[in-house]
Every structure is written in C-alpha cells, then in structure tokens.
PDB file of C-alpha atoms in Angstrom:
ATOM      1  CA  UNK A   1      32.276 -24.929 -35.027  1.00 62.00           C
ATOM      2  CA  UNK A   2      30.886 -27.550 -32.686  1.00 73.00           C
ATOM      3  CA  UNK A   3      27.633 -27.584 -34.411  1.00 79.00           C
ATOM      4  CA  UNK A   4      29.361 -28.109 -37.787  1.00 80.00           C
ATOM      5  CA  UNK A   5      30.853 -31.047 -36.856  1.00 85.00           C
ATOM      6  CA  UNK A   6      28.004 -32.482 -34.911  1.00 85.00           C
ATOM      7  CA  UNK A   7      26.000 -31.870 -37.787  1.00 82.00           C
ATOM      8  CA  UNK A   8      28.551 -33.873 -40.053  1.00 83.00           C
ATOM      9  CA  UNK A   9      28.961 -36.687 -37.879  1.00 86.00           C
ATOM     10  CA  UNK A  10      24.975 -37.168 -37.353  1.00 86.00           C
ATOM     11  CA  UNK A  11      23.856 -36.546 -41.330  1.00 83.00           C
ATOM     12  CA  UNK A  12      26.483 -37.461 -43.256  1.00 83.00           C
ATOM     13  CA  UNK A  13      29.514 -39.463 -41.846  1.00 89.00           C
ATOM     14  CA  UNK A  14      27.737 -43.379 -41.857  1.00 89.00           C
ATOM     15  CA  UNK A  15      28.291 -44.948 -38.164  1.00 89.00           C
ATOM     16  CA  UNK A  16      30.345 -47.842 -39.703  1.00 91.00           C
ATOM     17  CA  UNK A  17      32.934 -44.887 -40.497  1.00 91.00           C
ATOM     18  CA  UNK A  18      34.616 -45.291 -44.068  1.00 92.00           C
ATOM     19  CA  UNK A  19      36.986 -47.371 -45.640  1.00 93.00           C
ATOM     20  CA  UNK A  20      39.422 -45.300 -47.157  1.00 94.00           C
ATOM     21  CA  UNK A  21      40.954 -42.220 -46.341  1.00 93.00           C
ATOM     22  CA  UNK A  22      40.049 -40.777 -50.086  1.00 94.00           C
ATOM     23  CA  UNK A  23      36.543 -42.239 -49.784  1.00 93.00           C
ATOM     24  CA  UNK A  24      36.268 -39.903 -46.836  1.00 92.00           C
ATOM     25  CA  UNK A  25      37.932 -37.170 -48.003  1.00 92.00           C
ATOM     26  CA  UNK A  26      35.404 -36.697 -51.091  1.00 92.00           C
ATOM     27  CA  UNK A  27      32.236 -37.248 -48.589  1.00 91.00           C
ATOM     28  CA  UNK A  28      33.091 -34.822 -46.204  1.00 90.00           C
ATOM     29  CA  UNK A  29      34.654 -31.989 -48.645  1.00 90.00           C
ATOM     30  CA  UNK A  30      31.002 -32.990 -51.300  1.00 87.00           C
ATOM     31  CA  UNK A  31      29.101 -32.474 -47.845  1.00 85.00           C
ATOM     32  CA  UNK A  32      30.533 -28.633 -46.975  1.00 84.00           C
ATOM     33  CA  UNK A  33      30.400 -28.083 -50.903  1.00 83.00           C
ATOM     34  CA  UNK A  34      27.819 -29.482 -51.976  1.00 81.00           C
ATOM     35  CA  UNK A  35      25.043 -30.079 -49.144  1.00 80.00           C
ATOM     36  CA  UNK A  36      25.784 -27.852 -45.998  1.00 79.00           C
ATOM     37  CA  UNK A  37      26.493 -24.742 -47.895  1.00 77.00           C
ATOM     38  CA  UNK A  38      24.149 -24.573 -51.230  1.00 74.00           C
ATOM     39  CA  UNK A  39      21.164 -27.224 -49.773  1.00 80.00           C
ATOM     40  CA  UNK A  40      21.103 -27.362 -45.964  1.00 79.00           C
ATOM     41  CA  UNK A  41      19.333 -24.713 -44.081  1.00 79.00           C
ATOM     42  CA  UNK A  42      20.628 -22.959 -41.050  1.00 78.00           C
ATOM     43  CA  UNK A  43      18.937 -21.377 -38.331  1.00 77.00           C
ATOM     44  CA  UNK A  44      21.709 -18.410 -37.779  1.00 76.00           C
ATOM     45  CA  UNK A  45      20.689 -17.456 -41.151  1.00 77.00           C
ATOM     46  CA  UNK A  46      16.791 -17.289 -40.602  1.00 82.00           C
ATOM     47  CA  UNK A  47      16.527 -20.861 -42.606  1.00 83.00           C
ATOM     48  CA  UNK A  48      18.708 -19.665 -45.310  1.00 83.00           C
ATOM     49  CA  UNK A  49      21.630 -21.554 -46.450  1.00 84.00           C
ATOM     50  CA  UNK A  50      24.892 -19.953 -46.138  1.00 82.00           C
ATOM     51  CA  UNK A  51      25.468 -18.954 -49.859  1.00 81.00           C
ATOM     52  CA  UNK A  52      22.045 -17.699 -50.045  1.00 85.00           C
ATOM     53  CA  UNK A  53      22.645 -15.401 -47.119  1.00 84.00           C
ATOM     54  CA  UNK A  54      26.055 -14.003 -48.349  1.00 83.00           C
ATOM     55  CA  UNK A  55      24.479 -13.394 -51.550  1.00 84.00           C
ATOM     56  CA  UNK A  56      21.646 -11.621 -49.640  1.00 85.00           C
ATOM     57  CA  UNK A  57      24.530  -9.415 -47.647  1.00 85.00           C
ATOM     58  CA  UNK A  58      26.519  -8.546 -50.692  1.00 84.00           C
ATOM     59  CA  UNK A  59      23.405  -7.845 -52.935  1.00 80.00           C
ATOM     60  CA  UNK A  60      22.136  -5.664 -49.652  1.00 80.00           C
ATOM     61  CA  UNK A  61      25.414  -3.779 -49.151  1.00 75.00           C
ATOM     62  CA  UNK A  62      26.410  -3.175 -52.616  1.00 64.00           C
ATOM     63  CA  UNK A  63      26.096   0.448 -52.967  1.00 58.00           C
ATOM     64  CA  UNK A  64      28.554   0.457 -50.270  1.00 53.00           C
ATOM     65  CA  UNK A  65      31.291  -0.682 -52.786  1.00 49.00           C
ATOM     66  CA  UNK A  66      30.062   1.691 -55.412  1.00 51.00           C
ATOM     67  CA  UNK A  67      30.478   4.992 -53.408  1.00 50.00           C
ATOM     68  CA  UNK A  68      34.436   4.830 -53.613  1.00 53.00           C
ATOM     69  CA  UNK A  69      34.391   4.524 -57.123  1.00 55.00           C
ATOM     70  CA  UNK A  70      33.565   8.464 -57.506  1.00 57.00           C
ATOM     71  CA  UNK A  71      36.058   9.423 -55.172  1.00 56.00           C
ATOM     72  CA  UNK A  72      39.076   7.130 -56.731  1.00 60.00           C
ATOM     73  CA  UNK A  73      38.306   8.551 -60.533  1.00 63.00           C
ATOM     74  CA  UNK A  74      38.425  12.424 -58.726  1.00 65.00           C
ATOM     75  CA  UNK A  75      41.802  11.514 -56.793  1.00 60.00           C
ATOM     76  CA  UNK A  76      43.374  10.282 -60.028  1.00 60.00           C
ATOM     77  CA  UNK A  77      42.142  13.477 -62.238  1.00 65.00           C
ATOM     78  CA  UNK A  78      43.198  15.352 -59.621  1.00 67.00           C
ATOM     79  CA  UNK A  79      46.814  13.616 -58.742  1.00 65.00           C
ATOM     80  CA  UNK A  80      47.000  11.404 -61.249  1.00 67.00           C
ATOM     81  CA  UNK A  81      47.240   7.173 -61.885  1.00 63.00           C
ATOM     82  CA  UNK A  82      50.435   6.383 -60.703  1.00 64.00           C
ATOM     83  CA  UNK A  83      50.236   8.881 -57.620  1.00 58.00           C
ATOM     84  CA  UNK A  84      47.278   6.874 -56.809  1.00 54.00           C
ATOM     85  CA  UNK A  85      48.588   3.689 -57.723  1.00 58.00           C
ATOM     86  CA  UNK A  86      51.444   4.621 -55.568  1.00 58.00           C
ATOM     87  CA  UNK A  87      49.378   5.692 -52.764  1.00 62.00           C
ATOM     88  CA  UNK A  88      46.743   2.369 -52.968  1.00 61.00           C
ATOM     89  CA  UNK A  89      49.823   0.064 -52.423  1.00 58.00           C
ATOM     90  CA  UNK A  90      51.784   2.379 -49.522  1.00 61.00           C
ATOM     91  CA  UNK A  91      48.074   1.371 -47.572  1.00 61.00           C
ATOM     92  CA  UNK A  92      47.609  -1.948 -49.015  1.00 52.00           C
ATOM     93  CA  UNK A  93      44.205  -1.285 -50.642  1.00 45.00           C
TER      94      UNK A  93
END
C-alpha cells in the first residue's frame, strides 16, 4: 500500500497540490482507473499491469470453475433443483 501511494504522489498528484476537492477527486480516482491499473506496469506482476495479470490468472485457472459444473447438474438429477437450491444457500455458495 505504501508503494501505491508513493507512486501517486510522485507521478500523478502535481507538487502545487490541487485546488478543489472535486478536481482531486477525479485525478486520483482517473489515475487508479485509468493509468495505474490498465497502463502502468508493475514489477509484482512481471511488468504486467494489474488487469492484464488478473486476466492472465482467470484465463489460466478457468477449468477450475468448469469442473463443478458436472457435479452440480448430477446432484440436481439425482436430488433435485430445489434440494440443491436449498442446500447451495444453507452453505452460502
């Protein structure tokens, strides 16, 4: 978190400061949105930006998601929807 804010204060935040409150507001929230997260690259992320590696994790890990599938249409031929409705919201799934 320190690095975050170090890195806002020396690229984007101008050393005269700003002169509104709003005026800041859209600089800093257009810098996390718009620069440090789709533009900048970090070194954690092997020069990636952040977006580009969570897209890399979830495209990576996928198949993951799409093992339950199977087993959630056999436990609903087997017990049925509601059962497993039922059951999903007892465990907060």
């Amino acid at each position: 978190m320190e690095r975050f804010f170090r890195s806002l204060k020396t690229e984007w935040v101008p050393a005269s400061g700003y002169r509104s409150l709003d005026e800041a507001w859209q600089s800093i929230v257009g810098y996390i949105i718009r620069y440090y997260s789709q533009i900048r690259p970090h070194q954690y992320n092997g020069g990636l930006t952040p977006n580009e590696s969570e897209r890399l994790y979830w495209e990576t890990y996928k198949t993951v998601a799409n093992f339950s599938r199977p087993l959630q249409t056999a436990a609903v031929a087997k017990y049925g929807q509601s059962h497993v409705v039922n059951a999903a919201l007892q465990l907060k799934l």
